[in-house]
Amino acid sequence: MITTKLATIAVLATVAAAAPTTAAPTTTEVRPFKFSQWVDDIINPDVEALTPEQAVEAYYQSVNATTSTQTGGTKAKRFSVQCYTSEYTRAEVNPAAMCVSSLAALGNGVTYSWSGYAKSVTLCNDIPNVELVAVSGTDGPKVATAQQLAIGGGHIMDACTWGGRTGGLAFEDFNPDIQIYLRRQI
């Protein structure tokens, strides 16, 4: 009888020693894809950035892999971005990504200038169905680099991409008198 009790105690001790003492985390955090970070990657010469097609695919993968944990209140959005809701104004995501990518790749050496209230410069005319427009909100000369405008486009895409389309307007920190529009070609 003592041998049976000792054998049972030995088996229980072996099972208890083999059991893990803490649970290992089994979930990994999926971070949403940010177009603005992608623009920063294009600008950074030390980083190999995704192509526009890869960026759009990464965006869709992150959207499909994340779930909303919003329990009420308001979502955090950039205060300086307003999104378009009309499908006639919103551009398709792929051409918009190509536009933003091409501007970011031009670098800070490429500048655009214009002068006067409500005057503008329209970019990405060579890409069908999308345009990025910079408009002055006040009189006087305005100057913006291609990278600054690309960053604005990335912020618009972060806040305003859904349903395969994107578009809106942004006021950027480099010059709040300049409005950046990313939209379907009109």
CSV table of C-alpha atoms in Angstrom, one decimal:
chain,number,residue,atom,x,y,z
A,1,MET,CA,0.0,0.0,0.0
A,2,ILE,CA,2.8,2.4,0.8
A,3,THR,CA,4.5,1.5,-2.5
A,4,THR,CA,1.2,2.4,-4.4
A,5,LYS,CA,1.0,5.7,-2.6
A,6,LEU,CA,4.6,6.5,-3.3
A,7,ALA,CA,4.1,5.6,-7.0
A,8,THR,CA,1.0,7.8,-7.2
A,9,ILE,CA,2.9,10.7,-5.6
A,10,ALA,CA,5.8,10.3,-8.0
A,11,VAL,CA,3.4,10.4,-11.0
A,12,LEU,CA,1.6,13.4,-9.7
A,13,ALA,CA,4.9,15.2,-9.0
A,14,THR,CA,6.1,14.5,-12.6
A,15,VAL,CA,2.8,15.8,-14.1
A,16,ALA,CA,3.0,18.9,-11.9
A,17,ALA,CA,6.6,19.6,-12.9
A,18,ALA,CA,5.8,19.2,-16.6
A,19,ALA,CA,2.9,21.7,-16.5
A,20,PRO,CA,3.7,25.2,-17.5
A,21,THR,CA,3.5,27.7,-14.7
A,22,THR,CA,2.4,30.7,-16.8
A,23,ALA,CA,0.4,30.9,-19.9
A,24,ALA,CA,2.4,32.1,-23.0
A,25,PRO,CA,0.7,34.8,-25.0
A,26,THR,CA,-0.7,33.4,-28.2
A,27,THR,CA,-1.9,36.5,-29.9
A,28,THR,CA,0.3,39.0,-31.8
A,29,GLU,CA,-0.6,42.6,-32.2
A,30,VAL,CA,-1.5,43.6,-35.7
A,31,ARG,CA,-0.8,47.2,-36.3
A,32,PRO,CA,-2.8,49.0,-39.0
A,33,PHE,CA,-0.9,50.0,-42.1
A,34,LYS,CA,-0.3,53.7,-42.3
A,35,PHE,CA,0.1,55.4,-45.6
A,36,SER,CA,1.9,58.3,-43.9
A,37,GLN,CA,4.6,55.9,-42.6
A,38,TRP,CA,4.9,54.5,-46.0
A,39,VAL,CA,5.6,58.0,-47.4
A,40,ASP,CA,8.2,58.4,-44.7
A,41,ASP,CA,9.8,55.2,-45.8
A,42,ILE,CA,9.9,56.4,-49.4
A,43,ILE,CA,11.6,59.6,-48.3
A,44,ASN,CA,14.1,57.8,-46.1
A,45,PRO,CA,17.1,56.7,-48.3
A,46,ASP,CA,18.0,54.0,-45.8
A,47,VAL,CA,14.7,52.2,-46.1
A,48,GLU,CA,13.5,50.1,-49.0
A,49,ALA,CA,9.9,51.2,-49.3
A,50,LEU,CA,7.0,49.2,-50.7
A,51,THR,CA,5.8,49.8,-54.2
A,52,PRO,CA,2.4,51.5,-54.5
A,53,GLU,CA,0.8,48.1,-55.3
A,54,GLN,CA,2.5,46.5,-52.3
A,55,ALA,CA,1.4,49.4,-50.1
A,56,VAL,CA,-2.2,49.0,-51.1
A,57,GLU,CA,-2.1,45.3,-50.6
A,58,ALA,CA,-0.5,45.8,-47.1
A,59,TYR,CA,-3.3,48.3,-46.3
A,60,TYR,CA,-6.0,45.7,-47.2
A,61,GLN,CA,-4.2,42.9,-45.3
A,62,SER,CA,-4.0,45.1,-42.2
A,63,VAL,CA,-7.7,46.1,-42.5
A,64,ASN,CA,-8.7,42.4,-42.8
A,65,ALA,CA,-6.4,41.4,-39.9
A,66,THR,CA,-7.5,44.0,-37.4
A,67,THR,CA,-10.7,44.2,-35.5
A,68,SER,CA,-12.2,47.4,-34.2
A,69,THR,CA,-11.9,47.8,-30.5
A,70,GLN,CA,-13.8,51.0,-30.5
A,71,THR,CA,-16.4,50.9,-27.7
A,72,GLY,CA,-17.9,54.4,-28.1
A,73,GLY,CA,-16.9,58.0,-28.2
A,74,THR,CA,-15.0,59.2,-31.2
A,75,LYS,CA,-12.1,57.7,-33.2
A,76,ALA,CA,-8.8,59.6,-33.2
A,77,LYS,CA,-8.4,61.4,-36.5
A,78,ARG,CA,-6.1,64.2,-37.6
A,79,PHE,CA,-7.9,67.4,-36.9
A,80,SER,CA,-6.5,68.9,-40.1
A,81,VAL,CA,-8.0,66.3,-42.5
A,82,GLN,CA,-11.5,66.4,-43.9
A,83,CYS,CA,-12.7,63.4,-45.9
A,84,TYR,CA,-14.8,63.4,-49.1
A,85,THR,CA,-17.9,61.2,-49.0
A,86,SER,CA,-19.1,61.4,-52.6
A,87,GLU,CA,-17.9,58.5,-54.8
A,88,TYR,CA,-17.7,61.0,-57.6
A,89,THR,CA,-15.0,63.0,-55.8
A,90,ARG,CA,-13.1,60.1,-54.2
A,91,ALA,CA,-10.2,58.6,-56.1
A,92,GLU,CA,-9.5,54.9,-56.4
A,93,VAL,CA,-6.8,53.8,-53.9
A,94,ASN,CA,-4.3,52.4,-56.4
A,95,PRO,CA,-3.9,55.5,-58.5
A,96,ALA,CA,-3.9,57.7,-55.3
A,97,ALA,CA,-1.0,55.6,-53.9
A,98,MET,CA,0.9,55.9,-57.2
A,99,CYS,CA,0.4,59.7,-57.1
A,100,VAL,CA,1.6,60.0,-53.5
A,101,SER,CA,4.5,57.6,-54.1
A,102,SER,CA,5.7,59.5,-57.2
A,103,LEU,CA,5.7,62.9,-55.3
A,104,ALA,CA,7.5,61.4,-52.3
A,105,ALA,CA,10.2,59.9,-54.6
A,106,LEU,CA,10.9,63.3,-56.2
A,107,GLY,CA,12.5,64.6,-53.0
A,108,ASN,CA,12.9,67.9,-51.4
A,109,GLY,CA,14.7,69.3,-54.4
A,110,VAL,CA,11.5,69.6,-56.4
A,111,THR,CA,9.5,72.6,-55.3
A,112,TYR,CA,6.2,74.1,-56.6
A,113,SER,CA,5.4,77.7,-56.2
A,114,TRP,CA,2.3,79.9,-56.9
A,115,SER,CA,0.9,83.1,-55.7
A,116,GLY,CA,-2.5,84.6,-55.0
A,117,TYR,CA,-5.7,83.8,-53.2
A,118,ALA,CA,-7.4,80.6,-54.4
A,119,LYS,CA,-4.6,79.9,-56.9
A,120,SER,CA,-3.4,76.4,-57.2
A,121,VAL,CA,-1.0,73.8,-58.6
A,122,THR,CA,-2.3,70.5,-59.8
A,123,LEU,CA,-0.1,67.4,-59.8
A,124,CYS,CA,-0.2,63.8,-60.9
A,125,ASN,CA,-1.9,64.7,-64.2
A,126,ASP,CA,-0.1,61.8,-65.8
A,127,ILE,CA,-1.9,59.2,-63.6
A,128,PRO,CA,-5.4,58.5,-64.7
A,129,ASN,CA,-8.3,59.3,-62.4
A,130,VAL,CA,-6.4,61.0,-59.6
A,131,GLU,CA,-5.0,64.5,-58.8
A,132,LEU,CA,-3.3,66.2,-55.9
A,133,VAL,CA,-4.0,69.9,-55.8
A,134,ALA,CA,-2.4,72.5,-53.6
A,135,VAL,CA,-4.4,75.6,-53.1
A,136,SER,CA,-3.5,78.8,-51.3
A,137,GLY,CA,-5.9,80.1,-48.8
A,138,THR,CA,-4.4,83.6,-48.6
A,139,ASP,CA,-2.7,86.1,-50.9
A,140,GLY,CA,1.0,86.0,-51.3
A,141,PRO,CA,3.5,83.5,-52.6
A,142,LYS,CA,3.3,79.9,-51.6
A,143,VAL,CA,6.0,77.2,-51.9
A,144,ALA,CA,5.8,73.5,-51.2
A,145,THR,CA,8.2,70.6,-51.9
A,146,ALA,CA,7.0,67.4,-53.5
A,147,GLN,CA,7.7,65.6,-50.3
A,148,GLN,CA,5.6,68.0,-48.2
A,149,LEU,CA,2.7,67.5,-50.6
A,150,ALA,CA,3.2,63.7,-50.5
A,151,ILE,CA,3.1,63.7,-46.7
A,152,GLY,CA,-0.2,65.6,-46.9
A,153,GLY,CA,-1.5,63.0,-49.4
A,154,GLY,CA,-0.4,60.2,-47.0
A,155,HIS,CA,-2.3,61.8,-44.1
A,156,ILE,CA,-5.4,62.1,-46.3
A,157,MET,CA,-5.1,58.4,-47.2
A,158,ASP,CA,-4.7,57.4,-43.6
A,159,ALA,CA,-7.9,59.2,-42.5
A,160,CYS,CA,-10.0,58.8,-45.6
A,161,THR,CA,-9.5,55.4,-47.2
A,162,TRP,CA,-12.4,53.0,-47.2
A,163,GLY,CA,-14.4,51.0,-49.7
A,164,GLY,CA,-11.5,51.0,-52.3
A,165,ARG,CA,-11.5,54.8,-52.5
A,166,THR,CA,-9.8,57.7,-50.9
A,167,GLY,CA,-10.0,61.5,-50.9
A,168,GLY,CA,-10.2,64.6,-48.9
A,169,LEU,CA,-8.3,67.7,-48.0
A,170,ALA,CA,-5.6,68.5,-45.5
A,171,PHE,CA,-4.0,71.5,-43.9
A,172,GLU,CA,-0.4,70.6,-43.1
A,173,ASP,CA,1.9,71.9,-40.4
A,174,PHE,CA,4.6,73.2,-42.9
A,175,ASN,CA,2.1,75.9,-44.0
A,176,PRO,CA,-1.5,76.0,-42.7
A,177,ASP,CA,-2.4,78.5,-45.5
A,178,ILE,CA,-2.0,75.7,-48.1
A,179,GLN,CA,-4.8,73.2,-48.6
A,180,ILE,CA,-3.9,69.9,-50.1
A,181,TYR,CA,-6.6,68.0,-52.0
A,182,LEU,CA,-6.3,64.4,-53.0
A,183,ARG,CA,-9.2,63.5,-55.2
A,184,ARG,CA,-10.5,62.0,-58.5
A,185,GLN,CA,-9.6,64.0,-61.5
A,186,ILE,CA,-12.3,66.5,-62.3
